Amino acid sequence: MKKLMLALLGVGAVTSVAFAGTETYSGKEMKQVALPPPCPEWYADNEFNVSLWGTYLFTGNTWENDRYLEADHAWGGGADLKYFFHRYFGVGVEGWAVSARRRVKNFAEFENEQTGEEFFFFTSSHDSRAVGAVLGTLTLRYPFHCSRFSPYIFGGGGAIFGGGERDTFTDSENPDVLTNFHSDTQTEAIGQVGGGLEIRFTPHIGWVSDFSWNFVDGPKNNFGMVRTGVNFAF
């Protein structure tokens, strides 16, 4: 009898342990999903930009009618420094210089030794001189999210120097004498508006290309400027 009671107690203990170790779940099985890493940002909210670029100028008029560059086109280079805040707005300063090749009229006098008559005639030659400008600028850019591309527009104002030199020949009271009036180079105010695109190779190095239209002392002196070069962001 005792052995039977002990056997029954053993079976009951084993059964209770077996039921205690069994767990049941209801509802859907929960799975842990790994989130993708955030995309890289190529443009900082606050950064300094230093750009070095080459430039090509072309005048709005022919060289005969232009009163400042006195050339159809010019090549050169420049640099600008900007600080961007709140990601989209930048203030800065730019400077550039170009070699403007102008056509110069030369006056010559010739005397016929046999008759003693004097003749006047003009010849033309070319010379190159440096024309440059310094401007303060305001830039509005729009970097696309998770993209290397950022279009921008800009405007500015400052001073341009090295152009405006000219020679004017007029008749004097004596019909056999021509008077040459020479004016030196002049410094004028300049305004600028334009737009372009930057492509970032890394968050700190990019390539910029843009076009601007420049206004100098009246519509006869306006010119376009194409620029392209490298930009460094810090």
mmCIF file of C-alpha atoms in Angstrom:
data_model
loop_
_atom_site.group_PDB
_atom_site.id
_atom_site.type_symbol
_atom_site.label_atom_id
_atom_site.label_comp_id
_atom_site.label_asym_id
_atom_site.label_seq_id
_atom_site.Cartn_x
_atom_site.Cartn_y
_atom_site.Cartn_z
ATOM 1 C CA MET A 1 0.000 0.000 0.000
ATOM 2 C CA LYS A 2 2.784 2.407 0.858
ATOM 3 C CA LYS A 3 4.539 1.671 -2.430
ATOM 4 C CA LEU A 4 1.308 2.426 -4.335
ATOM 5 C CA MET A 5 0.875 5.767 -2.555
ATOM 6 C CA LEU A 6 4.475 6.737 -3.236
ATOM 7 C CA ALA A 7 4.102 5.845 -6.908
ATOM 8 C CA LEU A 8 0.942 7.960 -7.245
ATOM 9 C CA LEU A 9 2.624 10.942 -5.550
ATOM 10 C CA GLY A 10 5.615 10.656 -7.919
ATOM 11 C CA VAL A 11 3.432 10.629 -11.016
ATOM 12 C CA GLY A 12 1.522 13.694 -9.767
ATOM 13 C CA ALA A 13 4.734 15.624 -9.126
ATOM 14 C CA VAL A 14 6.122 14.875 -12.584
ATOM 15 C CA THR A 15 2.845 15.860 -14.236
ATOM 16 C CA SER A 16 2.661 19.203 -12.393
ATOM 17 C CA VAL A 17 6.227 20.073 -13.378
ATOM 18 C CA ALA A 18 5.497 19.248 -17.021
ATOM 19 C CA PHE A 19 2.430 21.496 -17.129
ATOM 20 C CA ALA A 20 4.249 24.312 -15.308
ATOM 21 C CA GLY A 21 7.012 24.394 -17.973
ATOM 22 C CA THR A 22 4.653 24.696 -20.905
ATOM 23 C CA GLU A 23 3.823 28.271 -22.143
ATOM 24 C CA THR A 24 1.287 29.250 -24.779
ATOM 25 C CA TYR A 25 1.200 32.481 -26.842
ATOM 26 C CA SER A 26 -1.757 34.047 -28.517
ATOM 27 C CA GLY A 27 -1.879 36.670 -31.277
ATOM 28 C CA LYS A 28 0.654 37.462 -34.024
ATOM 29 C CA GLU A 29 4.345 36.809 -33.605
ATOM 30 C CA MET A 30 6.400 40.036 -33.118
ATOM 31 C CA LYS A 31 9.422 40.538 -35.400
ATOM 32 C CA GLN A 32 12.232 43.098 -34.951
ATOM 33 C CA VAL A 33 12.887 45.091 -38.178
ATOM 34 C CA ALA A 34 16.264 46.838 -38.707
ATOM 35 C CA LEU A 35 15.878 50.495 -39.812
ATOM 36 C CA PRO A 36 17.972 51.653 -42.817
ATOM 37 C CA PRO A 37 20.830 54.070 -42.022
ATOM 38 C CA PRO A 38 20.110 57.787 -42.625
ATOM 39 C CA CYS A 39 21.140 59.162 -46.027
ATOM 40 C CA PRO A 40 24.247 61.404 -46.152
ATOM 41 C CA GLU A 41 23.868 65.175 -46.109
ATOM 42 C CA TRP A 42 26.236 66.859 -48.570
ATOM 43 C CA TYR A 43 25.547 70.440 -47.419
ATOM 44 C CA ALA A 44 25.817 71.707 -43.859
ATOM 45 C CA ASP A 45 23.381 74.105 -42.232
ATOM 46 C CA ASN A 46 26.260 76.489 -41.441
ATOM 47 C CA GLU A 47 29.459 76.481 -43.490
ATOM 48 C CA PHE A 48 32.158 78.619 -45.103
ATOM 49 C CA ASN A 49 32.667 78.306 -48.872
ATOM 50 C CA VAL A 50 35.816 79.286 -50.776
ATOM 51 C CA SER A 51 35.552 79.089 -54.584
ATOM 52 C CA LEU A 52 38.248 79.414 -57.255
ATOM 53 C CA TRP A 53 37.057 79.683 -60.857
ATOM 54 C CA GLY A 54 37.876 80.670 -64.409
ATOM 55 C CA THR A 55 35.654 83.137 -66.222
ATOM 56 C CA TYR A 56 34.682 84.274 -69.703
ATOM 57 C CA LEU A 57 33.082 87.677 -70.402
ATOM 58 C CA PHE A 58 31.180 88.797 -73.476
ATOM 59 C CA THR A 59 29.788 92.271 -74.001
ATOM 60 C CA GLY A 60 26.170 93.059 -74.722
ATOM 61 C CA ASN A 61 27.239 95.318 -77.622
ATOM 62 C CA THR A 62 29.945 95.118 -80.246
ATOM 63 C CA TRP A 63 33.334 96.479 -79.271
ATOM 64 C CA GLU A 64 32.730 99.680 -81.241
ATOM 65 C CA ASN A 65 29.680 100.523 -79.107
ATOM 66 C CA ASP A 66 30.908 99.293 -75.745
ATOM 67 C CA ARG A 67 32.203 102.162 -73.627
ATOM 68 C CA TYR A 68 33.940 100.295 -70.812
ATOM 69 C CA LEU A 69 35.503 96.960 -71.788
ATOM 70 C CA GLU A 70 35.883 98.100 -75.412
ATOM 71 C CA ALA A 71 36.165 94.445 -76.401
ATOM 72 C CA ASP A 72 33.855 91.701 -77.615
ATOM 73 C CA HIS A 73 35.056 89.229 -74.981
ATOM 74 C CA ALA A 74 37.698 88.604 -72.315
ATOM 75 C CA TRP A 75 39.177 85.698 -70.338
ATOM 76 C CA GLY A 76 40.267 85.631 -66.717
ATOM 77 C CA GLY A 77 39.629 84.194 -63.265
ATOM 78 C CA GLY A 78 38.550 85.007 -59.756
ATOM 79 C CA ALA A 79 37.566 83.825 -56.304
ATOM 80 C CA ASP A 80 34.797 84.317 -53.791
ATOM 81 C CA LEU A 81 34.270 83.714 -50.083
ATOM 82 C CA LYS A 82 30.811 83.024 -48.675
ATOM 83 C CA TYR A 83 29.276 82.049 -45.347
ATOM 84 C CA PHE A 84 26.008 80.090 -45.401
ATOM 85 C CA PHE A 85 23.626 80.164 -42.445
ATOM 86 C CA HIS A 86 20.312 78.351 -41.954
ATOM 87 C CA ARG A 87 21.412 76.108 -44.858
ATOM 88 C CA TYR A 88 19.898 78.269 -47.599
ATOM 89 C CA PHE A 89 21.290 81.823 -47.246
ATOM 90 C CA GLY A 90 24.820 83.018 -47.892
ATOM 91 C CA VAL A 91 26.633 86.350 -47.760
ATOM 92 C CA GLY A 92 30.066 86.929 -49.197
ATOM 93 C CA VAL A 93 32.538 88.860 -51.310
ATOM 94 C CA GLU A 94 33.962 88.072 -54.753
ATOM 95 C CA GLY A 95 36.781 89.443 -56.867
ATOM 96 C CA TRP A 96 37.864 88.783 -60.419
ATOM 97 C CA ALA A 97 40.180 90.065 -63.150
ATOM 98 C CA VAL A 98 40.217 89.544 -66.924
ATOM 99 C CA SER A 99 42.504 90.443 -69.802
ATOM 100 C CA ALA A 100 40.451 92.632 -72.159
ATOM 101 C CA ARG A 101 41.950 92.985 -75.643
ATOM 102 C CA ARG A 102 40.731 96.182 -77.244
ATOM 103 C CA ARG A 103 41.269 97.757 -80.639
ATOM 104 C CA VAL A 104 43.106 101.087 -80.542
ATOM 105 C CA LYS A 105 42.889 103.784 -83.212
ATOM 106 C CA ASN A 106 46.185 105.456 -84.047
ATOM 107 C CA PHE A 107 46.431 108.827 -85.810
ATOM 108 C CA ALA A 108 49.225 109.441 -88.293
ATOM 109 C CA GLU A 109 50.267 112.442 -90.389
ATOM 110 C CA PHE A 110 51.934 112.245 -93.795
ATOM 111 C CA GLU A 111 53.419 115.083 -95.869
ATOM 112 C CA ASN A 112 53.986 114.919 -99.614
ATOM 113 C CA GLU A 113 57.530 116.205 -100.171
ATOM 114 C CA GLN A 114 56.855 117.271 -103.752
ATOM 115 C CA THR A 115 53.641 119.208 -103.226
ATOM 116 C CA GLY A 116 53.937 119.958 -99.515
ATOM 117 C CA GLU A 117 50.417 118.709 -98.914
ATOM 118 C CA GLU A 118 49.653 117.007 -95.600
ATOM 119 C CA PHE A 119 47.535 113.912 -95.283
ATOM 120 C CA PHE A 120 45.976 112.451 -92.151
ATOM 121 C CA PHE A 121 44.995 108.822 -91.757
ATOM 122 C CA PHE A 122 44.121 106.342 -89.028
ATOM 123 C CA THR A 123 45.537 102.912 -88.309
ATOM 124 C CA SER A 124 44.378 100.374 -85.756
ATOM 125 C CA SER A 125 46.215 98.056 -83.384
ATOM 126 C CA HIS A 126 45.372 95.922 -80.363
ATOM 127 C CA ASP A 127 46.417 96.094 -76.757
ATOM 128 C CA SER A 128 45.409 94.148 -73.667
ATOM 129 C CA ARG A 129 44.814 95.548 -70.214
ATOM 130 C CA ALA A 130 43.504 94.125 -66.949
ATOM 131 C CA VAL A 131 39.938 94.881 -65.932
ATOM 132 C CA GLY A 132 38.751 93.749 -62.511
ATOM 133 C CA ALA A 133 35.946 94.077 -59.991
ATOM 134 C CA VAL A 134 35.174 93.541 -56.301
ATOM 135 C CA LEU A 135 31.580 92.881 -55.198
ATOM 136 C CA GLY A 136 29.577 91.995 -52.129
ATOM 137 C CA THR A 137 27.109 89.168 -52.801
ATOM 138 C CA LEU A 138 23.940 87.560 -51.425
ATOM 139 C CA THR A 139 23.250 83.931 -52.418
ATOM 140 C CA LEU A 140 20.116 81.803 -52.051
ATOM 141 C CA ARG A 141 20.679 78.068 -52.565
ATOM 142 C CA TYR A 142 18.427 75.010 -52.337
ATOM 143 C CA PRO A 143 20.320 71.757 -51.617
ATOM 144 C CA PHE A 144 18.145 68.770 -52.489
ATOM 145 C CA HIS A 145 17.705 66.363 -49.551
ATOM 146 C CA CYS A 146 20.107 63.407 -49.702
ATOM 147 C CA SER A 147 21.503 64.758 -52.995
ATOM 148 C CA ARG A 148 24.801 66.143 -54.258
ATOM 149 C CA PHE A 149 23.018 68.863 -56.277
ATOM 150 C CA SER A 150 22.223 72.411 -55.184
ATOM 151 C CA PRO A 151 20.891 75.084 -57.569
ATOM 152 C CA TYR A 152 21.406 78.698 -56.494
ATOM 153 C CA ILE A 153 20.719 82.286 -57.460
ATOM 154 C CA PHE A 154 22.756 85.327 -56.447
ATOM 155 C CA GLY A 155 23.051 89.072 -56.717
ATOM 156 C CA GLY A 156 25.558 91.688 -55.712
ATOM 157 C CA GLY A 157 27.084 95.087 -56.173
ATOM 158 C CA GLY A 158 30.463 96.747 -56.020
ATOM 159 C CA ALA A 159 33.054 98.509 -58.161
ATOM 160 C CA ILE A 160 34.728 97.719 -61.476
ATOM 161 C CA PHE A 161 38.043 99.257 -62.519
ATOM 162 C CA GLY A 162 40.592 99.216 -65.355
ATOM 163 C CA GLY A 163 38.256 100.011 -68.261
ATOM 164 C CA GLY A 164 36.803 103.099 -69.895
ATOM 165 C CA GLU A 165 40.082 104.299 -71.406
ATOM 166 C CA ARG A 166 39.645 105.861 -74.849
ATOM 167 C CA ASP A 167 41.052 108.306 -77.398
ATOM 168 C CA THR A 168 38.842 110.773 -79.271
ATOM 169 C CA PHE A 169 40.007 112.740 -82.300
ATOM 170 C CA THR A 170 38.249 116.015 -83.167
ATOM 171 C CA ASP A 171 38.833 118.869 -85.568
ATOM 172 C CA SER A 172 40.315 122.040 -84.163
ATOM 173 C CA GLU A 173 39.896 125.595 -85.437
ATOM 174 C CA ASN A 174 42.661 124.880 -87.930
ATOM 175 C CA PRO A 175 41.254 122.386 -90.495
ATOM 176 C CA ASP A 176 44.709 120.896 -90.970
ATOM 177 C CA VAL A 177 45.033 119.928 -87.282
ATOM 178 C CA LEU A 178 43.292 117.129 -85.407
ATOM 179 C CA THR A 179 43.123 117.151 -81.613
ATOM 180 C CA ASN A 180 43.408 113.941 -79.607
ATOM 181 C CA PHE A 181 41.517 113.775 -76.305
ATOM 182 C CA HIS A 182 42.706 110.897 -74.120
ATOM 183 C CA SER A 183 40.805 109.662 -71.053
ATOM 184 C CA ASP A 184 42.385 107.324 -68.508
ATOM 185 C CA THR A 185 40.793 104.253 -66.982
ATOM 186 C CA GLN A 186 37.740 104.827 -64.816
ATOM 187 C CA THR A 187 36.213 103.141 -61.786
ATOM 188 C CA GLU A 188 32.467 102.585 -62.046
ATOM 189 C CA ALA A 189 29.696 100.985 -60.004
ATOM 190 C CA ILE A 190 28.646 97.485 -61.040
ATOM 191 C CA GLY A 191 25.555 95.388 -60.304
ATOM 192 C CA GLN A 192 25.215 91.643 -60.833
ATOM 193 C CA VAL A 193 22.437 89.003 -60.952
ATOM 194 C CA GLY A 194 22.799 85.340 -61.868
ATOM 195 C CA GLY A 195 22.221 81.678 -61.136
ATOM 196 C CA GLY A 196 24.008 78.341 -61.267
ATOM 197 C CA LEU A 197 24.441 74.802 -59.967
ATOM 198 C CA GLU A 198 26.842 73.136 -57.514
ATOM 199 C CA ILE A 199 27.665 69.415 -57.494
ATOM 200 C CA ARG A 200 29.387 68.020 -54.387
ATOM 201 C CA PHE A 201 31.976 65.262 -54.804
ATOM 202 C CA THR A 202 32.352 65.083 -51.026
ATOM 203 C CA PRO A 203 30.730 67.115 -48.236
ATOM 204 C CA HIS A 204 33.748 69.452 -48.449
ATOM 205 C CA ILE A 205 34.586 69.635 -52.187
ATOM 206 C CA GLY A 206 32.254 70.568 -55.037
ATOM 207 C CA TRP A 207 32.133 71.964 -58.565
ATOM 208 C CA VAL A 208 30.259 75.198 -59.369
ATOM 209 C CA SER A 209 29.117 76.585 -62.711
ATOM 210 C CA ASP A 210 27.005 79.699 -63.199
ATOM 211 C CA PHE A 211 26.067 82.626 -65.415
ATOM 212 C CA SER A 212 25.505 86.257 -64.454
ATOM 213 C CA TRP A 213 24.532 89.489 -66.167
ATOM 214 C CA ASN A 214 26.437 92.596 -65.104
ATOM 215 C CA PHE A 215 25.363 96.243 -65.314
ATOM 216 C CA VAL A 216 27.952 99.019 -65.676
ATOM 217 C CA ASP A 217 27.047 102.692 -66.106
ATOM 218 C CA GLY A 218 24.232 102.392 -68.610
ATOM 219 C CA PRO A 219 23.028 99.763 -71.108
ATOM 220 C CA LYS A 220 25.956 100.178 -73.517
ATOM 221 C CA ASN A 221 28.447 98.693 -71.048
ATOM 222 C CA ASN A 222 26.579 95.592 -69.834
ATOM 223 C CA PHE A 223 28.183 92.176 -70.189
ATOM 224 C CA GLY A 224 27.595 88.498 -69.436
ATOM 225 C CA MET A 225 29.908 86.356 -67.331
ATOM 226 C CA VAL A 226 30.278 82.567 -67.381
ATOM 227 C CA ARG A 227 32.155 80.974 -64.471
ATOM 228 C CA THR A 228 33.171 77.432 -63.551
ATOM 229 C CA GLY A 229 35.522 76.118 -60.889
ATOM 230 C CA VAL A 230 36.054 74.263 -57.634
ATOM 231 C CA ASN A 231 34.402 75.031 -54.283
ATOM 232 C CA PHE A 232 35.731 74.137 -50.841
ATOM 233 C CA ALA A 233 33.308 73.928 -47.872
ATOM 234 C CA PHE A 234 34.399 74.116 -44.233
#
